[in-house]
């Protein structure tokens, strides 16, 4: 059992590297092909906005301005739940920077649930979130009192 899990973890890592390279190249350079990477019933959550179905996801991506993604972190793990043990499924977490048109780069996190469909990997769920830095200096409050 331990050896089998180690093999699945190794496969998840290799697959994540190949998958993310193809995904972000498609998103940044060949967006018209991105729908091929999603299952028909896939879900995309982009900064809190939900989109369902690969055709709607395709339209959503093509309506966004051109992008340039730089990946800085990547992690993957196999989903070993007994309910889907027969279906090879991985959770892939990506972090990096994204730049839309001439705007400045923003940090982002993206999480994918991908599953094997024949010899291809398809996205079941995709959750993208741009990261905003918290401004801790604005948490102080001032109180004024008046005396008579």
mmCIF file of C-alpha atoms in Angstrom:
data_model
loop_
_atom_site.group_PDB
_atom_site.id
_atom_site.type_symbol
_atom_site.label_atom_id
_atom_site.label_comp_id
_atom_site.label_asym_id
_atom_site.label_seq_id
_atom_site.Cartn_x
_atom_site.Cartn_y
_atom_site.Cartn_z
ATOM 1 C CA UNK A 1 0.000 0.000 0.000
ATOM 2 C CA UNK A 2 2.733 2.495 0.945
ATOM 3 C CA UNK A 3 4.634 1.820 -2.297
ATOM 4 C CA UNK A 4 1.434 2.264 -4.331
ATOM 5 C CA UNK A 5 0.745 5.638 -2.678
ATOM 6 C CA UNK A 6 4.333 6.785 -3.303
ATOM 7 C CA UNK A 7 3.953 5.876 -6.998
ATOM 8 C CA UNK A 8 0.681 7.859 -7.208
ATOM 9 C CA UNK A 9 2.309 10.884 -5.553
ATOM 10 C CA UNK A 10 5.222 10.748 -8.010
ATOM 11 C CA UNK A 11 2.791 10.446 -10.922
ATOM 12 C CA UNK A 12 0.742 13.391 -9.609
ATOM 13 C CA UNK A 13 3.862 15.582 -9.504
ATOM 14 C CA UNK A 14 4.972 14.630 -13.027
ATOM 15 C CA UNK A 15 1.460 15.087 -14.390
ATOM 16 C CA UNK A 16 1.085 18.486 -12.683
ATOM 17 C CA UNK A 17 4.267 19.767 -14.346
ATOM 18 C CA UNK A 18 3.137 18.642 -17.812
ATOM 19 C CA UNK A 19 -0.462 19.766 -17.283
ATOM 20 C CA UNK A 20 0.382 23.280 -16.039
ATOM 21 C CA UNK A 21 2.873 23.872 -18.842
ATOM 22 C CA UNK A 22 0.228 22.988 -21.440
ATOM 23 C CA UNK A 23 -2.576 24.824 -19.608
ATOM 24 C CA UNK A 24 -0.812 28.177 -19.227
ATOM 25 C CA UNK A 25 0.685 28.049 -22.735
ATOM 26 C CA UNK A 26 -2.840 27.507 -24.064
ATOM 27 C CA UNK A 27 -4.321 30.227 -21.850
ATOM 28 C CA UNK A 28 -1.668 32.805 -22.761
ATOM 29 C CA UNK A 29 -1.043 31.964 -26.443
ATOM 30 C CA UNK A 30 -3.852 29.760 -27.814
ATOM 31 C CA UNK A 31 -6.887 30.609 -25.711
ATOM 32 C CA UNK A 32 -9.246 29.407 -28.438
ATOM 33 C CA UNK A 33 -8.097 25.831 -27.616
ATOM 34 C CA UNK A 34 -8.620 26.029 -23.832
ATOM 35 C CA UNK A 35 -12.033 24.313 -23.925
ATOM 36 C CA UNK A 36 -10.311 21.050 -24.918
ATOM 37 C CA UNK A 37 -8.805 20.881 -21.448
ATOM 38 C CA UNK A 38 -12.138 20.975 -19.592
ATOM 39 C CA UNK A 39 -14.756 18.273 -19.072
ATOM 40 C CA UNK A 40 -18.162 19.068 -20.582
ATOM 41 C CA UNK A 41 -19.587 19.624 -17.083
ATOM 42 C CA UNK A 42 -16.559 21.441 -15.612
ATOM 43 C CA UNK A 43 -16.848 24.349 -13.189
ATOM 44 C CA UNK A 44 -14.670 27.475 -13.125
ATOM 45 C CA UNK A 45 -14.692 29.838 -10.161
ATOM 46 C CA UNK A 46 -12.763 32.983 -11.070
ATOM 47 C CA UNK A 47 -12.362 35.531 -8.268
ATOM 48 C CA UNK A 48 -15.702 34.471 -6.813
ATOM 49 C CA UNK A 49 -17.589 34.327 -10.141
ATOM 50 C CA UNK A 50 -18.904 30.904 -11.147
ATOM 51 C CA UNK A 51 -19.059 29.544 -14.690
ATOM 52 C CA UNK A 52 -20.364 26.069 -15.586
ATOM 53 C CA UNK A 53 -19.806 23.983 -18.710
ATOM 54 C CA UNK A 54 -16.794 23.990 -21.008
ATOM 55 C CA UNK A 55 -18.427 26.176 -23.696
ATOM 56 C CA UNK A 56 -19.279 28.877 -21.130
ATOM 57 C CA UNK A 57 -15.775 28.579 -19.662
ATOM 58 C CA UNK A 58 -14.305 29.007 -23.153
ATOM 59 C CA UNK A 59 -16.366 32.180 -23.668
ATOM 60 C CA UNK A 60 -15.343 33.491 -20.251
ATOM 61 C CA UNK A 61 -11.614 33.035 -20.960
ATOM 62 C CA UNK A 62 -11.801 34.497 -24.475
ATOM 63 C CA UNK A 63 -13.622 37.593 -23.154
ATOM 64 C CA UNK A 64 -10.720 38.397 -20.795
ATOM 65 C CA UNK A 65 -7.806 40.545 -22.014
ATOM 66 C CA UNK A 66 -4.629 38.755 -23.158
ATOM 67 C CA UNK A 67 -2.576 37.393 -20.265
ATOM 68 C CA UNK A 68 0.917 36.347 -19.323
ATOM 69 C CA UNK A 69 1.333 33.870 -16.457
ATOM 70 C CA UNK A 70 4.550 33.164 -14.576
ATOM 71 C CA UNK A 71 4.428 30.065 -12.356
ATOM 72 C CA UNK A 72 6.379 30.248 -9.096
ATOM 73 C CA UNK A 73 4.884 27.372 -7.067
ATOM 74 C CA UNK A 74 3.371 24.035 -7.991
ATOM 75 C CA UNK A 75 2.065 21.199 -5.858
ATOM 76 C CA UNK A 76 0.014 18.103 -6.598
ATOM 77 C CA UNK A 77 -1.452 15.163 -4.781
ATOM 78 C CA UNK A 78 -3.486 12.144 -5.787
ATOM 79 C CA UNK A 79 -7.082 11.916 -4.630
ATOM 80 C CA UNK A 80 -7.256 8.490 -3.038
ATOM 81 C CA UNK A 81 -10.853 8.501 -1.858
ATOM 82 C CA UNK A 82 -12.501 5.061 -2.154
ATOM 83 C CA UNK A 83 -15.453 6.668 -3.990
ATOM 84 C CA UNK A 84 -13.250 7.507 -6.975
ATOM 85 C CA UNK A 85 -10.488 4.937 -6.592
ATOM 86 C CA UNK A 86 -11.140 3.594 -10.088
ATOM 87 C CA UNK A 87 -10.750 7.089 -11.613
ATOM 88 C CA UNK A 88 -7.214 8.550 -11.558
ATOM 89 C CA UNK A 89 -7.717 12.071 -10.140
ATOM 90 C CA UNK A 90 -5.238 14.707 -8.929
ATOM 91 C CA UNK A 91 -5.463 17.980 -7.041
ATOM 92 C CA UNK A 92 -3.070 20.541 -8.559
ATOM 93 C CA UNK A 93 -2.240 23.826 -6.818
ATOM 94 C CA UNK A 94 -0.452 26.594 -8.710
ATOM 95 C CA UNK A 95 0.839 29.967 -7.596
ATOM 96 C CA UNK A 96 2.474 32.745 -9.530
ATOM 97 C CA UNK A 97 2.055 36.099 -11.203
ATOM 98 C CA UNK A 98 -0.397 37.108 -13.919
ATOM 99 C CA UNK A 99 -0.312 40.201 -16.082
ATOM 100 C CA UNK A 100 -3.283 41.306 -18.204
ATOM 101 C CA UNK A 101 -2.423 43.564 -21.144
ATOM 102 C CA UNK A 102 -0.441 46.580 -19.930
ATOM 103 C CA UNK A 103 -1.459 46.349 -16.276
ATOM 104 C CA UNK A 104 1.001 45.474 -13.528
ATOM 105 C CA UNK A 105 1.497 41.861 -12.466
ATOM 106 C CA UNK A 106 -0.643 40.418 -9.679
ATOM 107 C CA UNK A 107 -0.068 37.349 -7.581
ATOM 108 C CA UNK A 108 -2.565 34.529 -8.104
ATOM 109 C CA UNK A 109 -3.417 31.056 -6.826
ATOM 110 C CA UNK A 110 -5.209 28.469 -8.918
ATOM 111 C CA UNK A 111 -6.440 25.051 -7.866
ATOM 112 C CA UNK A 112 -7.452 22.345 -10.326
ATOM 113 C CA UNK A 113 -9.109 18.997 -9.877
ATOM 114 C CA UNK A 114 -8.085 16.982 -12.937
ATOM 115 C CA UNK A 115 -9.041 13.459 -13.917
ATOM 116 C CA UNK A 116 -7.798 10.988 -16.507
ATOM 117 C CA UNK A 117 -10.138 10.481 -19.461
ATOM 118 C CA UNK A 118 -8.480 7.937 -21.695
ATOM 119 C CA UNK A 119 -4.978 9.258 -22.370
ATOM 120 C CA UNK A 120 -5.929 12.914 -21.706
ATOM 121 C CA UNK A 121 -6.264 14.932 -18.504
ATOM 122 C CA UNK A 122 -9.478 16.915 -18.152
ATOM 123 C CA UNK A 123 -10.298 19.681 -15.688
ATOM 124 C CA UNK A 124 -13.245 18.856 -13.440
ATOM 125 C CA UNK A 125 -12.983 21.996 -11.305
ATOM 126 C CA UNK A 126 -10.872 25.152 -11.642
ATOM 127 C CA UNK A 127 -10.662 27.834 -8.955
ATOM 128 C CA UNK A 128 -8.663 31.005 -9.713
ATOM 129 C CA UNK A 129 -8.067 33.792 -7.206
ATOM 130 C CA UNK A 130 -6.017 36.971 -7.644
ATOM 131 C CA UNK A 131 -4.155 37.770 -4.433
ATOM 132 C CA UNK A 132 -4.378 41.177 -2.802
ATOM 133 C CA UNK A 133 -1.903 42.134 -0.086
ATOM 134 C CA UNK A 134 -3.437 43.018 3.243
ATOM 135 C CA UNK A 135 -2.600 46.476 4.493
ATOM 136 C CA UNK A 136 -1.973 45.938 8.212
ATOM 137 C CA UNK A 137 -1.246 49.623 8.838
ATOM 138 C CA UNK A 138 -4.844 50.602 8.152
ATOM 139 C CA UNK A 139 -6.191 48.532 11.036
ATOM 140 C CA UNK A 140 -5.423 51.150 13.684
ATOM 141 C CA UNK A 141 -8.269 53.469 14.536
ATOM 142 C CA UNK A 142 -8.271 56.849 16.148
ATOM 143 C CA UNK A 143 -10.868 58.097 18.550
ATOM 144 C CA UNK A 144 -11.550 61.670 19.341
ATOM 145 C CA UNK A 145 -13.327 62.907 22.421
ATOM 146 C CA UNK A 146 -14.603 66.334 23.139
ATOM 147 C CA UNK A 147 -14.930 67.984 26.481
ATOM 148 C CA UNK A 148 -17.170 70.822 27.420
#
